[in-house]
Amino acid sequence: MSHEMSQLGPRAFNHASSSDAEAEYDRLRDLARQEASKRGECFSRSKEAYSSGDGAGAKQLSEEGKAHGRKMEEYNKQASEFIFRENNANGRVEADTIDLHGQFAEEAEEILEERIKYAKSHGQTHLHVIVGKGNHSANHIQKIKPRVEQVCRELGLQYTTEDNDGRIYVNLTGGEAVMPPSTGYQGGAGYPGQQQGHQQHQQQQHGQGHQQQQQQQQPDELEELAKKFVPRILRKLEKACCVVM
């Protein structure tokens, strides 16, 4: 399994996170990069050993490289799960929203596919996908947004960029991607403060039962997605090149 990791930008969180949370995420990604570097060194030395006729030495170095690769995968798995839970914790995004900040492009693709399946199976008609504006990526280039758009095209789903360029609205019914006027989204990257009033307004109009049910489902949904998407990511990443938003 081989995938390259680009350097993270200054912040991969989409909310006012604690310094401890940011430090833990950065630590895990950094450990993964270190293991990737060690893996590369082992494979390079293995190739040299093989060229010089040292087959046994080449095999040993190759096995060491594979071991570093497995450690790299595990650290990336932990980092991906960690930031997914942090950015999508109950109260930070609404039930019809998923935040992909801090994910590698391949990770974001797999998470989104699982989230779409979950949403459609639970009768949800649309999804707001937070992809970021590229502010945290190398050279400030959006990496997640093109991958999200690719997933939508492959699934035959209509999508549109919202007023905030860091969000995409996806119609899960197969129809035209026209956002309903009552979304209540006012722009900006943060959601808790901006959305609180909108949630209360929805509760008054539509009843508290439905909204509370969505909020109660969200923690279970996060656990379900976190358990499902990481193993599949690791299988699909072979010979792929990962870049971070």
CSV table of C-alpha atoms in Angstrom, one decimal:
chain,number,residue,atom,x,y,z
A,1,MET,CA,0.0,0.0,0.0
A,2,SER,CA,1.4,3.4,-1.0
A,3,HIS,CA,0.1,6.9,-0.7
A,4,GLU,CA,1.8,10.2,-0.3
A,5,MET,CA,0.8,12.8,2.2
A,6,SER,CA,1.1,16.5,1.7
A,7,GLN,CA,1.8,18.9,4.5
A,8,LEU,CA,-1.2,20.0,6.5
A,9,GLY,CA,-2.1,23.7,6.6
A,10,PRO,CA,-2.2,25.7,9.9
A,11,ARG,CA,-5.6,24.4,11.0
A,12,ALA,CA,-7.7,21.4,9.9
A,13,PHE,CA,-10.6,22.1,12.3
A,14,ASN,CA,-13.7,24.0,11.3
A,15,HIS,CA,-14.5,25.3,14.7
A,16,ALA,CA,-12.9,26.8,17.8
A,17,SER,CA,-11.1,23.6,18.9
A,18,SER,CA,-8.9,23.2,22.0
A,19,SER,CA,-5.2,23.3,21.6
A,20,ASP,CA,-5.1,19.7,22.9
A,21,ALA,CA,-7.3,18.5,20.1
A,22,GLU,CA,-5.3,20.2,17.4
A,23,ALA,CA,-2.1,18.9,19.0
A,24,GLU,CA,-3.4,15.4,19.0
A,25,TYR,CA,-4.5,15.5,15.4
A,26,ASP,CA,-1.2,17.0,14.3
A,27,ARG,CA,0.7,14.4,16.3
A,28,LEU,CA,-1.0,11.5,14.6
A,29,ARG,CA,-0.5,12.9,11.1
A,30,ASP,CA,3.1,13.7,11.8
A,31,LEU,CA,3.7,10.2,13.1
A,32,ALA,CA,2.2,8.9,9.8
A,33,ARG,CA,4.5,11.0,7.8
A,34,GLN,CA,7.5,9.8,9.8
A,35,GLU,CA,6.5,6.2,9.1
A,36,ALA,CA,6.0,7.0,5.4
A,37,SER,CA,9.5,8.4,5.3
A,38,LYS,CA,11.0,5.4,7.0
A,39,ARG,CA,9.1,3.1,4.6
A,40,GLY,CA,10.5,4.9,1.7
A,41,GLU,CA,14.0,4.7,3.0
A,42,CYS,CA,13.7,0.9,3.6
A,43,PHE,CA,12.3,0.4,0.1
A,44,SER,CA,15.1,2.4,-1.4
A,45,ARG,CA,17.8,0.5,0.5
A,46,SER,CA,16.1,-2.8,-0.5
A,47,LYS,CA,16.3,-1.9,-4.1
A,48,GLU,CA,20.0,-1.1,-3.8
A,49,ALA,CA,20.6,-4.3,-1.9
A,50,TYR,CA,18.9,-6.3,-4.6
A,51,SER,CA,20.9,-4.6,-7.3
A,52,SER,CA,24.1,-5.5,-5.6
A,53,GLY,CA,23.1,-9.1,-5.4
A,54,ASP,CA,22.1,-9.2,-1.7
A,55,GLY,CA,18.7,-10.9,-2.0
A,56,ALA,CA,18.4,-11.8,1.7
A,57,GLY,CA,19.2,-8.2,2.7
A,58,ALA,CA,16.8,-6.8,0.1
A,59,LYS,CA,14.0,-9.0,1.4
A,60,GLN,CA,14.6,-8.0,5.0
A,61,LEU,CA,14.6,-4.3,4.2
A,62,SER,CA,11.4,-4.8,2.1
A,63,GLU,CA,9.7,-6.4,5.1
A,64,GLU,CA,10.8,-3.6,7.3
A,65,GLY,CA,9.4,-1.1,4.8
A,66,LYS,CA,6.0,-2.9,4.8
A,67,ALA,CA,6.0,-2.8,8.6
A,68,HIS,CA,6.5,1.0,8.5
A,69,GLY,CA,3.7,1.2,6.0
A,70,ARG,CA,1.3,-0.6,8.3
A,71,LYS,CA,2.1,1.8,11.1
A,72,MET,CA,1.6,4.7,8.7
A,73,GLU,CA,-1.9,3.4,7.9
A,74,GLU,CA,-2.8,3.0,11.5
A,75,TYR,CA,-1.7,6.5,12.4
A,76,ASN,CA,-3.7,8.0,9.5
A,77,LYS,CA,-6.7,5.9,10.5
A,78,GLN,CA,-6.6,7.3,14.0
A,79,ALA,CA,-6.1,10.9,12.7
A,80,SER,CA,-9.0,10.6,10.3
A,81,GLU,CA,-11.4,9.1,12.9
A,82,PHE,CA,-10.3,11.8,15.4
A,83,ILE,CA,-10.9,14.8,13.3
A,84,PHE,CA,-14.1,13.4,11.9
A,85,ARG,CA,-15.6,13.1,15.3
A,86,GLU,CA,-14.3,16.5,16.4
A,87,ASN,CA,-15.7,18.3,13.3
A,88,ASN,CA,-19.0,16.5,13.3
A,89,ALA,CA,-19.8,16.3,17.0
A,90,ASN,CA,-23.4,16.9,17.9
A,91,GLY,CA,-24.0,20.7,18.1
A,92,ARG,CA,-21.2,21.5,15.6
A,93,VAL,CA,-23.1,20.6,12.5
A,94,GLU,CA,-26.7,20.0,11.7
A,95,ALA,CA,-28.1,16.6,11.0
A,96,ASP,CA,-28.2,17.2,7.3
A,97,THR,CA,-24.5,18.4,7.2
A,98,ILE,CA,-21.1,16.6,7.1
A,99,ASP,CA,-17.8,18.3,7.6
A,100,LEU,CA,-14.8,16.9,5.7
A,101,HIS,CA,-12.1,19.3,7.0
A,102,GLY,CA,-8.8,17.7,7.7
A,103,GLN,CA,-9.4,14.5,5.6
A,104,PHE,CA,-7.1,13.3,2.8
A,105,ALA,CA,-8.9,13.4,-0.5
A,106,GLU,CA,-9.3,9.6,-0.5
A,107,GLU,CA,-10.6,9.6,3.0
A,108,ALA,CA,-13.1,12.3,2.2
A,109,GLU,CA,-14.4,10.4,-0.8
A,110,GLU,CA,-15.0,7.2,1.2
A,111,ILE,CA,-16.6,9.1,4.1
A,112,LEU,CA,-19.0,10.9,1.8
A,113,GLU,CA,-20.0,7.7,0.0
A,114,GLU,CA,-20.9,6.1,3.3
A,115,ARG,CA,-22.7,9.3,4.5
A,116,ILE,CA,-24.8,9.5,1.3
A,117,LYS,CA,-25.8,5.8,1.7
A,118,TYR,CA,-26.8,6.4,5.3
A,119,ALA,CA,-28.7,9.6,4.4
A,120,LYS,CA,-30.7,8.0,1.6
A,121,SER,CA,-31.5,4.9,3.7
A,122,HIS,CA,-32.9,7.1,6.3
A,123,GLY,CA,-35.1,9.2,3.9
A,124,GLN,CA,-33.0,12.3,3.9
A,125,THR,CA,-33.4,14.3,0.7
A,126,HIS,CA,-30.3,16.5,0.7
A,127,LEU,CA,-26.9,16.9,2.2
A,128,HIS,CA,-24.7,19.9,2.9
A,129,VAL,CA,-21.0,19.0,2.5
A,130,ILE,CA,-18.4,21.2,4.1
A,131,VAL,CA,-15.3,21.0,1.9
A,132,GLY,CA,-13.4,24.1,2.9
A,133,LYS,CA,-12.0,26.8,0.7
A,134,GLY,CA,-8.4,25.4,0.6
A,135,ASN,CA,-7.2,27.8,3.3
A,136,HIS,CA,-5.6,25.0,5.2
A,137,SER,CA,-4.0,23.2,2.2
A,138,ALA,CA,-0.6,23.7,0.5
A,139,ASN,CA,-0.8,26.6,-1.9
A,140,HIS,CA,-4.4,27.2,-0.8
A,141,ILE,CA,-5.7,24.9,-3.5
A,142,GLN,CA,-9.0,23.1,-2.8
A,143,LYS,CA,-8.5,19.3,-2.8
A,144,ILE,CA,-11.6,18.0,-1.2
A,145,LYS,CA,-14.2,19.9,-3.3
A,146,PRO,CA,-13.2,18.3,-6.7
A,147,ARG,CA,-13.3,14.9,-5.1
A,148,VAL,CA,-16.8,15.5,-3.7
A,149,GLU,CA,-18.0,16.7,-7.1
A,150,GLN,CA,-16.5,13.6,-8.7
A,151,VAL,CA,-18.4,11.4,-6.2
A,152,CYS,CA,-21.7,13.2,-7.0
A,153,ARG,CA,-21.2,12.8,-10.7
A,154,GLU,CA,-20.4,9.1,-10.3
A,155,LEU,CA,-23.6,8.6,-8.2
A,156,GLY,CA,-25.7,10.6,-10.6
A,157,LEU,CA,-26.5,13.2,-8.0
A,158,GLN,CA,-27.0,16.9,-8.8
A,159,TYR,CA,-25.0,19.4,-6.7
A,160,THR,CA,-24.2,23.1,-6.5
A,161,THR,CA,-21.8,25.3,-4.6
A,162,GLU,CA,-23.5,27.3,-1.9
A,163,ASP,CA,-23.0,31.0,-1.3
A,164,ASN,CA,-20.1,30.0,0.9
A,165,ASP,CA,-17.6,28.5,-1.6
A,166,GLY,CA,-16.6,26.0,1.1
A,167,ARG,CA,-19.9,24.2,1.1
A,168,ILE,CA,-21.7,22.0,-1.5
A,169,TYR,CA,-25.4,21.3,-1.5
A,170,VAL,CA,-26.3,17.8,-2.8
A,171,ASN,CA,-29.8,16.7,-3.9
A,172,LEU,CA,-30.1,13.0,-2.8
A,173,THR,CA,-33.3,12.5,-4.8
A,174,GLY,CA,-31.8,12.7,-8.2
A,175,GLY,CA,-33.5,16.0,-9.0
A,176,GLU,CA,-32.0,19.4,-9.7
A,177,ALA,CA,-29.8,20.8,-6.9
A,178,VAL,CA,-31.9,23.8,-5.9
A,179,MET,CA,-31.5,24.7,-2.2
A,180,PRO,CA,-34.8,25.2,-0.4
A,181,PRO,CA,-35.3,28.8,0.8
A,182,SER,CA,-35.7,27.7,4.4
A,183,THR,CA,-32.2,26.2,4.9
A,184,GLY,CA,-31.4,29.1,7.2
A,185,TYR,CA,-27.8,29.1,6.2
A,186,GLN,CA,-26.2,32.6,6.6
A,187,GLY,CA,-22.7,31.9,5.5
A,188,GLY,CA,-19.4,31.5,7.4
A,189,ALA,CA,-17.4,28.5,8.4
A,190,GLY,CA,-18.8,28.1,11.9
A,191,TYR,CA,-22.2,26.7,12.7
A,192,PRO,CA,-23.1,26.4,16.4
A,193,GLY,CA,-23.8,30.1,17.0
A,194,GLN,CA,-25.3,30.7,13.6
A,195,GLN,CA,-27.5,27.7,13.5
A,196,GLN,CA,-28.9,27.8,17.0
A,197,GLY,CA,-31.6,30.3,16.1
A,198,HIS,CA,-32.5,28.4,12.9
A,199,GLN,CA,-32.9,25.2,14.8
A,200,GLN,CA,-35.2,26.8,17.4
A,201,HIS,CA,-37.2,28.3,14.6
A,202,GLN,CA,-37.6,24.9,12.9
A,203,GLN,CA,-38.6,23.3,16.2
A,204,GLN,CA,-41.4,25.9,16.7
A,205,GLN,CA,-42.6,25.3,13.1
A,206,HIS,CA,-42.3,21.6,12.7
A,207,GLY,CA,-42.3,20.3,16.3
A,208,GLN,CA,-39.5,19.4,18.6
A,209,GLY,CA,-39.9,15.6,18.1
A,210,HIS,CA,-38.4,15.4,14.6
A,211,GLN,CA,-35.5,17.7,15.4
A,212,GLN,CA,-34.7,15.9,18.6
A,213,GLN,CA,-34.8,12.6,16.8
A,214,GLN,CA,-32.3,13.8,14.3
A,215,GLN,CA,-29.9,15.1,17.0
A,216,GLN,CA,-30.1,11.8,18.9
A,217,GLN,CA,-29.4,9.9,15.7
A,218,GLN,CA,-26.3,11.9,14.9
A,219,PRO,CA,-23.9,10.4,17.6
A,220,ASP,CA,-24.9,6.9,16.5
A,221,GLU,CA,-24.4,7.9,12.8
A,222,LEU,CA,-20.9,9.2,13.6
A,223,GLU,CA,-19.9,6.0,15.3
A,224,GLU,CA,-21.3,3.9,12.4
A,225,LEU,CA,-19.5,6.0,9.7
A,226,ALA,CA,-16.2,6.0,11.6
A,227,LYS,CA,-16.3,2.2,12.0
A,228,LYS,CA,-17.2,1.6,8.3
A,229,PHE,CA,-15.2,4.0,6.3
A,230,VAL,CA,-11.7,3.6,7.6
A,231,PRO,CA,-11.1,-0.1,6.7
A,232,ARG,CA,-12.5,0.5,3.2
A,233,ILE,CA,-10.2,3.5,2.8
A,234,LEU,CA,-7.2,1.5,3.6
A,235,ARG,CA,-8.1,-1.1,1.0
A,236,LYS,CA,-8.8,1.5,-1.7
A,237,LEU,CA,-5.6,3.5,-1.1
A,238,GLU,CA,-3.2,1.1,-2.6
A,239,LYS,CA,-1.1,2.9,-5.2
A,240,ALA,CA,-3.2,6.0,-4.7
A,241,CYS,CA,-1.9,9.5,-4.0
A,242,CYS,CA,-3.6,11.2,-1.1
A,243,VAL,CA,-3.7,15.0,-0.7
A,244,VAL,CA,-5.2,16.9,2.2
A,245,MET,CA,-7.7,19.7,1.9
